[in-house]
Coordinates of C-alpha atoms and ligand atoms in Angstrom, one line a residue:
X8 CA -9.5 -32.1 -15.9
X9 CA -8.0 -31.3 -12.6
X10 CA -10.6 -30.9 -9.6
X11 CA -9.0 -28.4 -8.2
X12 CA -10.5 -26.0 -11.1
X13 CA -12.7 -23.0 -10.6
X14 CA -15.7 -22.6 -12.7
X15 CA -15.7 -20.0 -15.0
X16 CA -18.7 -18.4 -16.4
X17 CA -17.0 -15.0 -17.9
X18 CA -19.7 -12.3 -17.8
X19 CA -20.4 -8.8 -16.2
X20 CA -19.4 -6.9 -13.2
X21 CA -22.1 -4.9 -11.9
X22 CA -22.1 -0.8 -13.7
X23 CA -19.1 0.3 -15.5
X24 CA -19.1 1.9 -18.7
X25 CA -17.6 1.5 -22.2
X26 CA -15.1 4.1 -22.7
X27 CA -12.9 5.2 -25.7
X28 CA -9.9 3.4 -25.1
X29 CA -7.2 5.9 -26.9
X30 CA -4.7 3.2 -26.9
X31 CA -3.7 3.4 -30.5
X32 CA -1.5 6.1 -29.6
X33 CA 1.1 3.9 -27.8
X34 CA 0.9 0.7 -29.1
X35 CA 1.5 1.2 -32.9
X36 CA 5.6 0.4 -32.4
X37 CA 7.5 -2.1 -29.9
X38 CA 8.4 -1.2 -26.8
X39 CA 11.3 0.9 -26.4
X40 CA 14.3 1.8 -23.6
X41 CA 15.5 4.7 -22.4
X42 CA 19.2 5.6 -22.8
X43 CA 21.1 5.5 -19.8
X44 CA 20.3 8.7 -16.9
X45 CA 22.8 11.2 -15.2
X46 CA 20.8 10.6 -12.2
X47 CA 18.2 8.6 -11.0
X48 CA 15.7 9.4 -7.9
X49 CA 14.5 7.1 -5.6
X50 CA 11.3 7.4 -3.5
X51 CA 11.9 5.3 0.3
X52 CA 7.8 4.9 0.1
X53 CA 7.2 4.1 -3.8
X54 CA 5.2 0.5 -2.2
X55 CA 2.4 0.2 0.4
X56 CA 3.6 -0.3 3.9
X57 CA 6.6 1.5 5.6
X58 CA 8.9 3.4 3.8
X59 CA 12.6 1.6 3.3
X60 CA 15.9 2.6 5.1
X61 CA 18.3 3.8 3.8
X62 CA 21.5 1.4 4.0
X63 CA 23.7 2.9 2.2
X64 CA 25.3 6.6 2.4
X65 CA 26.3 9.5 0.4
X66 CA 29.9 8.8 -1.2
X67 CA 29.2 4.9 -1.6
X68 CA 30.1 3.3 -4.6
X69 CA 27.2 0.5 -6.0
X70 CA 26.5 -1.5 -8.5
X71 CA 23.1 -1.8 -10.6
X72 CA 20.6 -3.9 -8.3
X73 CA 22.3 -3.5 -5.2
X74 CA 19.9 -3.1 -2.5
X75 CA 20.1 0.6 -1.9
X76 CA 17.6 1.2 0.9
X77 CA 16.3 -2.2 3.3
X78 CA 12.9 -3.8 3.7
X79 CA 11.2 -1.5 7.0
X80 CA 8.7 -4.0 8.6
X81 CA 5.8 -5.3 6.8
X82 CA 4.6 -5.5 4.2
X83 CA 7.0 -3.2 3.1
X84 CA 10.0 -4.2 0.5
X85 CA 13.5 -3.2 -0.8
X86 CA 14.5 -0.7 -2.9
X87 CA 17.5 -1.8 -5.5
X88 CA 19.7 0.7 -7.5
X89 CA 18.9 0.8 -11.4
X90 CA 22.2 0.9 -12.1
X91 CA 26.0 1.3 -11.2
X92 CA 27.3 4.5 -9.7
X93 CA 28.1 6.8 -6.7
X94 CA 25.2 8.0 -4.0
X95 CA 24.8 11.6 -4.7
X96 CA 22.7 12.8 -2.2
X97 CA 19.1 12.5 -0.2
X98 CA 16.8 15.4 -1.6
X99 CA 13.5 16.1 -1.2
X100 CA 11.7 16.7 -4.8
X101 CA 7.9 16.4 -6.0
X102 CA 6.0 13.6 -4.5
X103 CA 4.7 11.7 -7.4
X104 CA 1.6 11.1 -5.1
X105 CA -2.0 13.3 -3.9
X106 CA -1.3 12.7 -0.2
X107 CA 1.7 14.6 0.2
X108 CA 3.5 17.7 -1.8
X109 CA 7.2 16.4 -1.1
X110 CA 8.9 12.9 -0.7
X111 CA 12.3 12.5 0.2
X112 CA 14.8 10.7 -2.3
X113 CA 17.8 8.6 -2.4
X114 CA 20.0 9.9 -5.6
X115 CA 22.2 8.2 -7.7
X116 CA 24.7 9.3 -9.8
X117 CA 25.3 6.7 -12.9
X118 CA 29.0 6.1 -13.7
X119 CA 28.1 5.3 -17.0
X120 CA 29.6 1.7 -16.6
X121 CA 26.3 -0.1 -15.8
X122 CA 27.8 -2.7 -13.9
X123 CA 25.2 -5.2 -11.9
X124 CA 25.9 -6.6 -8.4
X125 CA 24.5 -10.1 -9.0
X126 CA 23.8 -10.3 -5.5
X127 CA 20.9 -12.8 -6.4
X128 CA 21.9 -15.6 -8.6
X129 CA 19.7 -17.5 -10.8
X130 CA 17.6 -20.6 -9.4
X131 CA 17.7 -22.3 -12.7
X132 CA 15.9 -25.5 -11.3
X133 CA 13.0 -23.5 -9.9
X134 CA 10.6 -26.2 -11.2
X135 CA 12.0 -28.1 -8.4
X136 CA 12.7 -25.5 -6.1
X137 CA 11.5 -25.1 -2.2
X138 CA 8.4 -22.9 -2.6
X139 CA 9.8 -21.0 0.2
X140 CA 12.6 -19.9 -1.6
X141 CA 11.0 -19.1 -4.7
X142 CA 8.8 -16.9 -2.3
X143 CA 12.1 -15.5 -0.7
X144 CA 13.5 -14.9 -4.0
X145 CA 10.6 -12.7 -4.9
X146 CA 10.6 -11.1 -1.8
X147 CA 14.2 -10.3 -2.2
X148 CA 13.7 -8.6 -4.9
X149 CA 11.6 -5.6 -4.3
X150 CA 8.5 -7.1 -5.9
X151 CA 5.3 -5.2 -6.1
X152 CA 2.0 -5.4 -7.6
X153 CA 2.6 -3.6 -10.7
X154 CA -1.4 -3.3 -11.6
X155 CA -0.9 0.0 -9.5
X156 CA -1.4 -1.8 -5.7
X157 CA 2.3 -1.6 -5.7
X158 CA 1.9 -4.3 -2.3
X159 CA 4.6 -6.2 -1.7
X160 CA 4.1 -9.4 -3.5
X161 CA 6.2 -12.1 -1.5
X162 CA 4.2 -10.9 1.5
X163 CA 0.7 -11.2 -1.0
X164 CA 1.9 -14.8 -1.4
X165 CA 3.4 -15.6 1.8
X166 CA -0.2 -15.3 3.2
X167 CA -2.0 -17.5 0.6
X168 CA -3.2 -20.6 1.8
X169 CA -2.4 -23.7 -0.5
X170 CA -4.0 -24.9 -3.6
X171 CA -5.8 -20.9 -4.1
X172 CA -6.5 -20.0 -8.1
X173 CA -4.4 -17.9 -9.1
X174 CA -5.8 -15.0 -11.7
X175 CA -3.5 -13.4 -13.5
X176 CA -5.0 -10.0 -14.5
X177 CA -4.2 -8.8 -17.9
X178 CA -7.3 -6.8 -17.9
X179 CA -6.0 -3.1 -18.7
X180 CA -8.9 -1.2 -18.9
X181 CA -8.2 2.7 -18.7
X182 CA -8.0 4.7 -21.7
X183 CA -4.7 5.5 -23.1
X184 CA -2.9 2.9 -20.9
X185 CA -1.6 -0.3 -22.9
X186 CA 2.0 -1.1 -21.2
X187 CA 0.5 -4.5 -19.6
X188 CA -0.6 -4.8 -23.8
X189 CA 2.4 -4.4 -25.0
X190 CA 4.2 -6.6 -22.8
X191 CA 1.5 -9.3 -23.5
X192 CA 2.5 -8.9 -27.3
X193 CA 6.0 -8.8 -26.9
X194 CA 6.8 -10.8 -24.1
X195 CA 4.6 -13.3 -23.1
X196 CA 6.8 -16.2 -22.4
X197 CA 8.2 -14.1 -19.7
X198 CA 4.7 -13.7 -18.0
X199 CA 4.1 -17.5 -18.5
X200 CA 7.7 -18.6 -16.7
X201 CA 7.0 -15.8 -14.4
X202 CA 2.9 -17.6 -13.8
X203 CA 4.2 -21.3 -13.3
X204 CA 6.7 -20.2 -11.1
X205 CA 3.9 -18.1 -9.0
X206 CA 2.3 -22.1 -9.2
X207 CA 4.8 -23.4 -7.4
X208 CA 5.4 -20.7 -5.0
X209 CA 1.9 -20.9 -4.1
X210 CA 1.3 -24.7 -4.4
X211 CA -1.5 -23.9 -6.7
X212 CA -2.5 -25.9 -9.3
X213 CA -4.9 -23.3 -11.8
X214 CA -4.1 -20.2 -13.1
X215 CA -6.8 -18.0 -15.0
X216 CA -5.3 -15.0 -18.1
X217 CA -7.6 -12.8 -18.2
X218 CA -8.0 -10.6 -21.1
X219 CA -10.1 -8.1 -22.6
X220 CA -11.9 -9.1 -26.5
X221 CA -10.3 -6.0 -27.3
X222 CA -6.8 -6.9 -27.3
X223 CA -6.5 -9.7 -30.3
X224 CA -2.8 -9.7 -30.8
X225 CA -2.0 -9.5 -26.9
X226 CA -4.5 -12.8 -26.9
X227 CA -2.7 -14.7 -29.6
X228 CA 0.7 -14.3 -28.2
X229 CA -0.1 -15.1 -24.6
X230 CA -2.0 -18.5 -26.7
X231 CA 1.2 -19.3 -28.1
X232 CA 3.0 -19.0 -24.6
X233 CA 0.7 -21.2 -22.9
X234 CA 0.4 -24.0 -26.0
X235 CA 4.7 -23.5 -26.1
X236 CA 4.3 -24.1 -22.1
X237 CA 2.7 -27.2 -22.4
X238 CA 1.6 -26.7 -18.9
X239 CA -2.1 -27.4 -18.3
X240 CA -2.8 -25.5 -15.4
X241 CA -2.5 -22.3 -17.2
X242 CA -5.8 -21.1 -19.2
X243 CA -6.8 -18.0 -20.6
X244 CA -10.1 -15.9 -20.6
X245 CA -11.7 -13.7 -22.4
X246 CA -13.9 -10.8 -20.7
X247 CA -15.7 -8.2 -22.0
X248 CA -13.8 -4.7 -22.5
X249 CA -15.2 -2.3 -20.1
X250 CA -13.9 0.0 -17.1
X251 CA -13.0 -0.9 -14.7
X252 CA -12.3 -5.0 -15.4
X253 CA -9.0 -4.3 -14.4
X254 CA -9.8 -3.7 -10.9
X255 CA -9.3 -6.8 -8.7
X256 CA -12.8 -7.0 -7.3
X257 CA -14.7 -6.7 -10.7
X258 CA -12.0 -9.0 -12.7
X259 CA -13.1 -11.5 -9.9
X260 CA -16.7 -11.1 -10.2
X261 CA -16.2 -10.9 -14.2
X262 CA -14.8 -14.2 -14.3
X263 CA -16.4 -16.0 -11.1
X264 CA -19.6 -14.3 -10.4
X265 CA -18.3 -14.6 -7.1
X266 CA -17.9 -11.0 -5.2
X267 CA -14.8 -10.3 -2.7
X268 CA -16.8 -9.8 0.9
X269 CA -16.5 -5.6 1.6
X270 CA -13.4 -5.3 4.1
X271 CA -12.1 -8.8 3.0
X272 CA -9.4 -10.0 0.4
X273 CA -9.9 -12.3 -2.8
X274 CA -7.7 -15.1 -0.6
X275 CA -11.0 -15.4 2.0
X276 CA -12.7 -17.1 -1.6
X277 CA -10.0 -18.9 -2.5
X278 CA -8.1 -16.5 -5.0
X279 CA -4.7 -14.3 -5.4
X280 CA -4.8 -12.1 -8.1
X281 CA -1.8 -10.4 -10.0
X282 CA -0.9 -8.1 -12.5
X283 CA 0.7 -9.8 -16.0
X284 CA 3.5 -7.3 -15.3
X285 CA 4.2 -8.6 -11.6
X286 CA 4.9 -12.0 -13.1
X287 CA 7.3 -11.2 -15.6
X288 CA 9.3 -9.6 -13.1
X289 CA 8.6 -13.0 -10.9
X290 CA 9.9 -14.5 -14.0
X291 CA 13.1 -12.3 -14.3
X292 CA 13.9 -12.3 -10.2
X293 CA 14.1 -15.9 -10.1
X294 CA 15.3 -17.2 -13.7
X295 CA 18.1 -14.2 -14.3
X296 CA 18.5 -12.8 -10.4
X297 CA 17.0 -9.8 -11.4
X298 CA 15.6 -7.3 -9.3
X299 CA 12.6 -5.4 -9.9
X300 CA 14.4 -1.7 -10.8
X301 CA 12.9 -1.4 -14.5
X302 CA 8.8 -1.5 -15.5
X303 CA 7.4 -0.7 -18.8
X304 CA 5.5 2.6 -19.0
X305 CA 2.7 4.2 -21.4
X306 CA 4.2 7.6 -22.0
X307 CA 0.7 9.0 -24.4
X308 CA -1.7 11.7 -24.9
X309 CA -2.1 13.6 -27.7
X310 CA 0.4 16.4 -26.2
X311 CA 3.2 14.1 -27.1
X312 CA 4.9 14.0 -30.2
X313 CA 5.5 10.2 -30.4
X314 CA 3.7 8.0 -27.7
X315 CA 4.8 5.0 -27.2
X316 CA 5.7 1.7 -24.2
X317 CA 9.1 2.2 -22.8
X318 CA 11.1 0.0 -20.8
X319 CA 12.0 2.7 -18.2
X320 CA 14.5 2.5 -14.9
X321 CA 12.5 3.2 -11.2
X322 CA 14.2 6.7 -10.6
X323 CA 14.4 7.9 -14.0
X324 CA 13.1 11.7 -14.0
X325 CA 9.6 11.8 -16.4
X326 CA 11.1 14.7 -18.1
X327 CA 13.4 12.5 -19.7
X328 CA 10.4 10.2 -20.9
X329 CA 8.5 13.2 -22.4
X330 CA 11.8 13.8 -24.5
X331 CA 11.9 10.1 -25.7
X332 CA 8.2 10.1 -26.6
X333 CA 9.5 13.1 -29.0
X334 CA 8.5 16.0 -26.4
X335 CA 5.4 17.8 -25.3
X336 CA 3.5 20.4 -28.3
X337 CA 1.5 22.2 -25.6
X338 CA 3.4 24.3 -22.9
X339 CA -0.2 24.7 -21.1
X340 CA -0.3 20.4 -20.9
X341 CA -0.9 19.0 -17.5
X342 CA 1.1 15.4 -16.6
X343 CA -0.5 12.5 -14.4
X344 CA 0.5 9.5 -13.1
X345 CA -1.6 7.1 -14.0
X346 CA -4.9 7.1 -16.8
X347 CA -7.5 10.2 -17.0
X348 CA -10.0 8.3 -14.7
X349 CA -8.1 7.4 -11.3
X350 CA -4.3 9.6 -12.4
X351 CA -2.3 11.2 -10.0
X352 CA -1.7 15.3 -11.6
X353 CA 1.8 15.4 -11.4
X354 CA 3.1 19.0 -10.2
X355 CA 5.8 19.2 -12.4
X356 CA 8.6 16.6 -14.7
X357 CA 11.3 16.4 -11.6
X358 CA 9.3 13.5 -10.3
X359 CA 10.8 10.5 -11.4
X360 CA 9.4 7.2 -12.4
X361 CA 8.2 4.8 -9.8
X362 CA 7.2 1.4 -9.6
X363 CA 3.2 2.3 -9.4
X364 CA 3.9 4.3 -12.8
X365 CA 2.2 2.3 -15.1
X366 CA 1.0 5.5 -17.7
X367 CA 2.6 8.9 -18.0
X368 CA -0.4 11.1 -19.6
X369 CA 0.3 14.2 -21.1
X370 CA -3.0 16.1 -21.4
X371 CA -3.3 19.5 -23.0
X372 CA -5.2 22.0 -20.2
X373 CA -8.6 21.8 -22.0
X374 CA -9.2 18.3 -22.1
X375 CA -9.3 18.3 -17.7
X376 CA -12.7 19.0 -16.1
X377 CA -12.0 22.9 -15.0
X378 CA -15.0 22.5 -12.1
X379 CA -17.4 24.7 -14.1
X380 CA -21.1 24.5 -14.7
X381 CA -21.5 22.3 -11.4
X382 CA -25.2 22.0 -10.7
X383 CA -27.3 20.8 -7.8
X384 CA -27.7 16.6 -7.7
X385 CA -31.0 16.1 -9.4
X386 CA -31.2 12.7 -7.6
X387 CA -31.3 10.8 -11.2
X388 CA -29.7 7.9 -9.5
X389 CA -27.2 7.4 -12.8
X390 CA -24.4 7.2 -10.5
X391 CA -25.5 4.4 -8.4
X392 CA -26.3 2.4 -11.7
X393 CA -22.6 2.6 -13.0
X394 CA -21.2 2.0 -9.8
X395 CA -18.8 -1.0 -9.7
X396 CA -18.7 -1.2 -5.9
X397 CA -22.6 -0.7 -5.8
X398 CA -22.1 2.0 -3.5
X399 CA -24.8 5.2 -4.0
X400 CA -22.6 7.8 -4.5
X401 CA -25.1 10.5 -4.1
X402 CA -25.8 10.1 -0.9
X403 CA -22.2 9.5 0.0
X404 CA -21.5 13.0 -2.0
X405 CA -24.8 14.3 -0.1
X406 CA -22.6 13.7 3.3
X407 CA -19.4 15.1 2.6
X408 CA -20.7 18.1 1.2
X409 CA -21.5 18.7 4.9
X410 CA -19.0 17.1 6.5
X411 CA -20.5 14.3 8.2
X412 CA -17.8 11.5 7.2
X413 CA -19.0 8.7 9.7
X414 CA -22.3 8.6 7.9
X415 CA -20.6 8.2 4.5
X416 CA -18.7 5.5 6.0
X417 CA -21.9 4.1 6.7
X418 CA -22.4 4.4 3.4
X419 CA -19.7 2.5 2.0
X420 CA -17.2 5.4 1.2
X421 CA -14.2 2.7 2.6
X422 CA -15.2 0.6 -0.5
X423 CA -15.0 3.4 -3.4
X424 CA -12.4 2.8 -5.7
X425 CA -12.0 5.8 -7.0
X426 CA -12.7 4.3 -10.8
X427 CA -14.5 8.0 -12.0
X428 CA -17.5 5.7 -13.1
X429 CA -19.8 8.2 -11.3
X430 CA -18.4 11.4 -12.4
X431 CA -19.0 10.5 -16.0
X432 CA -22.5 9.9 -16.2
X433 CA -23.3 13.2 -13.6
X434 CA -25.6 15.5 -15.7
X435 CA -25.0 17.9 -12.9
X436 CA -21.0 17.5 -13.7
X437 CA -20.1 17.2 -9.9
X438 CA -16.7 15.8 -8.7
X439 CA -17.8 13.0 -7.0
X440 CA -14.2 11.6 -6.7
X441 CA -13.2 14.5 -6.3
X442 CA -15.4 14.4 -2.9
X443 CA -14.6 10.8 -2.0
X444 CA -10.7 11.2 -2.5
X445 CA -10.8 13.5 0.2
X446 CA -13.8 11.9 2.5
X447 CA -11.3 8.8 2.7
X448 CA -8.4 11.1 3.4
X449 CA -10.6 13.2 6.1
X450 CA -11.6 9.8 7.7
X451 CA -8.1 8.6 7.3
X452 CA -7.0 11.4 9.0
X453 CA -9.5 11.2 11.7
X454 CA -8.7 7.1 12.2
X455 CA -4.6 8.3 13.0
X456 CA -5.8 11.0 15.3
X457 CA -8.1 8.9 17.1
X458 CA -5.5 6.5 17.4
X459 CA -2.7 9.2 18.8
X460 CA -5.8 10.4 21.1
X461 CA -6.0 6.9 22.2
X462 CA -2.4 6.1 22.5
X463 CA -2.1 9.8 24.3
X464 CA -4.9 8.8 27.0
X465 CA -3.7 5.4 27.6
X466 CA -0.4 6.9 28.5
X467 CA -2.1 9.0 31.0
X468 CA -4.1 6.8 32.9
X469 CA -1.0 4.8 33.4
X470 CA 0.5 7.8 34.3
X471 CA -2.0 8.8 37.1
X472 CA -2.4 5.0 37.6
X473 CA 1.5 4.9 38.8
X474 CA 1.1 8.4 40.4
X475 CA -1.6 7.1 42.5
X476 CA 0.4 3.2 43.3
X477 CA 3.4 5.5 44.1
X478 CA 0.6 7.8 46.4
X479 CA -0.8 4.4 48.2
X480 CA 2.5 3.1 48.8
X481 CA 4.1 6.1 50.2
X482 CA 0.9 6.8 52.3
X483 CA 1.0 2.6 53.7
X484 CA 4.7 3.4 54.6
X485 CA 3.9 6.8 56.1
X486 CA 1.1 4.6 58.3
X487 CA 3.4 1.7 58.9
X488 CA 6.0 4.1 60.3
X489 CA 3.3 5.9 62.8
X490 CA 2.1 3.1 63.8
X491 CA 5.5 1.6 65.0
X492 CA 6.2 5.0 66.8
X493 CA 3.0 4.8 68.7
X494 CA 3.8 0.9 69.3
X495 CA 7.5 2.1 70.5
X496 CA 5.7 5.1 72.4
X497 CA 3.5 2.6 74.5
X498 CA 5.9 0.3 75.0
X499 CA 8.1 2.7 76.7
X500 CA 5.1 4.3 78.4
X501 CA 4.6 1.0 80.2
X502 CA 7.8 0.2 80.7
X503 CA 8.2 3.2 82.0
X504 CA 5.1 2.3 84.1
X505 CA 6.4 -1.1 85.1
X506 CA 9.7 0.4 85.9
X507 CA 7.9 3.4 88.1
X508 CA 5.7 0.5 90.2
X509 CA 9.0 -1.6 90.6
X510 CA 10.7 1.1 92.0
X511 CA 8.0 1.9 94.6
X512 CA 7.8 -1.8 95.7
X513 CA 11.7 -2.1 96.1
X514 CA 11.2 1.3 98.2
X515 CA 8.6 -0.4 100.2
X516 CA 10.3 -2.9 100.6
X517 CA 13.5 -1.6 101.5
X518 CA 11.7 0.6 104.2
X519 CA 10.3 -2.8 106.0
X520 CA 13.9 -4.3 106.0
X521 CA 15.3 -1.7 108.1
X522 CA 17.2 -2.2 111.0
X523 CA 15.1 -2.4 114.2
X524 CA 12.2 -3.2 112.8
X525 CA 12.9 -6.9 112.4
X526 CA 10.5 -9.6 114.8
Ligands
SF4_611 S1 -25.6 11.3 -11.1 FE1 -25.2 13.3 -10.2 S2 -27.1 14.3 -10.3 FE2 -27.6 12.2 -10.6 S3 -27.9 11.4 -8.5 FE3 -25.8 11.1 -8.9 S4 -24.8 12.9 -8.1 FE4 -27.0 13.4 -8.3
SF4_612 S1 -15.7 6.5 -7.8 FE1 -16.5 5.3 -6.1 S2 -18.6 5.8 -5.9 FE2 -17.9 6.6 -8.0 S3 -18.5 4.9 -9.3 FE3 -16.4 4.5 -8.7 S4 -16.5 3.2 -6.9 FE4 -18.5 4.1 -7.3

């Protein structure tokens, strides 16, 4: 047994609930790929940190997993075409996002040929491979967390010290989401290359699969990939189904007992945690010199025809997935990004698919909370006991209502995850989310004007700071200047003096010289 090992006593995050997981829907058939798109649309800010440039422009000819828009400071990361064609234009189109109603897009025209660059070649030998280059490589390739974090994952590593535990997170926990499921079932040797490659890059030597009871076949394939690995670092854990175990904090606790401080990062105890999804495309990047420009995607809910996992291209429009999953029955069904608990609603199927899109929910009207029957809080406290974050969302709610966001801070509303735990259980049906969504947004909001305030009054103290050097200094010459014209003025005033009682003395004496007068 290596020493290095953390101790694992799988049990329970604090709340949750046990939810009905709907996941049939998709994962009765293998996972399936799209047929090649007319266009494909590219959102510059589809990964947290700066949005990409833009390096190339409309008219270029590419190839499939050219790097289409650059890296923008950190931790941002590349954007790579999905396939070969022509750049079509920038447009702006639905933002497949709450915070803002429009993103801007890079589009690409396909010319059918789907020709790749192979700008990245393979490092075959990666098990003896610089760990700096297999972090490059990954970096390189536009890798994000594909749990939903959507961070950049070379700079997630980069920043690890050595010899962390890495947890692989194959926890999926939201109803109707099963992509990272059926990926597990399908393709697990992928995930396991993709894992002992993440080992080397991180100079780790134990790696924790964790996996819900509830998935039995996903658990004997990713068995089989770790016996067929033959690499004993890798060892896989069962935890018990219930939302959220997918989040990073309560996976962690879930499988440690340890808890992640508030504010701080699963690296400050000695862990890095990653989706099963993000190390496949690890595994792809570096053995194939792949980029990330494909994910697989839950398109379900019982609006759709035939649900199902699709291998889907970033940029593909979601209409084209609702026609794949056999179209939509209801023309009054809403679309979300994402799972019914923490989705994005979707404004219309223009948007196209980004990396973050790990579910495409279709949801007829009536099975979405309308508002109605809201009552008063009742102060049953139900909220608090499901909470994963054990926050007390009540009195966080009891804040916002009256917009006093500094004392819901106070309150922990930075540490909310948004899981939906709360709303559930409200008798009094009140959008807690809802409430902290937008308290985080307001504070958010607050934090960048603060920061402009700042920034503005900084720049004019050193304004009046200069304007008062440039006062000084003009005043000290202005001085320097008077006092040399009074120095010059009595100077000449005694010389003038001087001059005046020389004069008289030579007339005095010139009178006693004259002729006559001598003895
Ligand atoms: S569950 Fe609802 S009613 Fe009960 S304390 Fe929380 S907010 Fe109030
Ligand atoms: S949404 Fe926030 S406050 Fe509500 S249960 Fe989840 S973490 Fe707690």
């Amino acid at each position: 047994m290596n020493s290095t090992r953390i101790a694992v006593t799988p049990g329970r995050f604090h709340g949750g609930l046990k939810l009905d997981g709907h996941r049939k829907l998709a994962t009765g058939k293998p996972i399936a790929s799209l047929p090649l798109s007319e266009r494909y649309y590219l959102w510059l800010e589809q990964h947290h940190g700066p949005a990409a440039l833009p390096c190339v422009a409309v008219g270029d000819r590419i190839l499939g997993g050219q790097i289409v828009a650059a890296q923008e400071g950190r931790p941002g990361t590349a954007i790579h075409s999905p396939t070969s064609g022509i750049v079509a234009d920038f447009q702006d189109l639905p933002a497949p996002t709450a915070q803002m109603s429009s993103a801007h897009m890079l589009v690409i025209e396909s010319d059918g040929e789907d020709r790749a660059c192979h700008e990245f070649g393979a490092i075959t030998d990666w098990e003896n491979a610089a760990p700096e280059s297999l972090t490059e490589r990954i970096a390189q390739s536009g890798i994000v967390g594909l749990g939903g974090a959507v961070f950049a994952t070379g700079a997630k590593i980069g920043r690890a010290a050595a010899n962390v535990t890495l947890i692989l997170n194959g926890a999926e926990c939201e109803p109707y989401i099963s992509c990272d499921d059926g990926l597990m079932r399908e393709r697990a040797d992928s995930i396991i290359t993709g894992a002992r490659i993440l080992l080397r890059a991180l100079g780790s030597k134990d790696c924790l699969v964790a996996i819900e009871r509830d998935k039995p076949e996903a658990i004997a394939a990713m068995e089989t990939a770790i016996r067929d690995a033959g690499d004993e670092r890798l060892r896989l854990e069962r935890i018990f189904s219930l939302y959220p175990a997918g989040g990073e904090r309560q996976l962690i606790e879930a499988l440690t007992g340890r808890q992640v401080p508030r504010g701080g990062l699963p690296q400050d105890i000695g862990l890095v945690c990653l989706n099963v999804g993000t190390a496949a495309a690890v595994g792809r990047a570096v053995c194939r010199g792949q980029p990330l420009t494909s994910r697989i995607t839950t398109v379900t809910g019982p609006a759709l025809v035939a649900p199902g996992n699709f291998d889907v291209r970033i940029g593909t429009p979601i209409r084209e997935l609702v026609a794949a999953a056999g179209g939509c029955n209801d023309p009054s069904a809403r679309l979300i990004m994402g799972g019914p608990m923490m989705g994005v609603p979707l404004q219309d199927d223009r948007v196209p698919v980004v990396k973050a899109m790990n579910c495409l929910l279709v949801l007829p009207a009536n099975e979405l909370s309308d508002g109605q029957n809201q009552r008063p809080c009742i102060r049953c406290g139900d909220c608090a006991e499901v909470c994963p974050a054990r926050l007390l969302p009540q009195q966080m709610y009891w804040e916002l209502r009256d917009e006093r966001f500094e004392p819901a801070r106070e309150f922990g509303l930075d540490a909310c995850i948004e899981c939906g735990c709360c709303d559930v259980v409200c008798p009094s049906h009140l959008p807690l989310t809802q409430y902290f969504r937008w308290g985080k947004s307001q504070l958010h909001k607050q934090f960048i004007e603060h920061e402009r305030a700042e920034h503005a009054r900084q720049r004019f103290e050193a304004r009046n700071a200069r304007l008062e050097k440039q006062k000084a200094e003009r005043q000290a010459r202005l001085a320097a200047k008077r006092e040399a014209l009074e120095k010059a003025r009595s100077d000449s005033g005694r010389r003038a003096a001087i001059d005046e009682i020389m004069a008289r003395k030579k007339r005095a004496a010139d009178e006693n010289n004259e002729p006559g007068q001598s003895e």
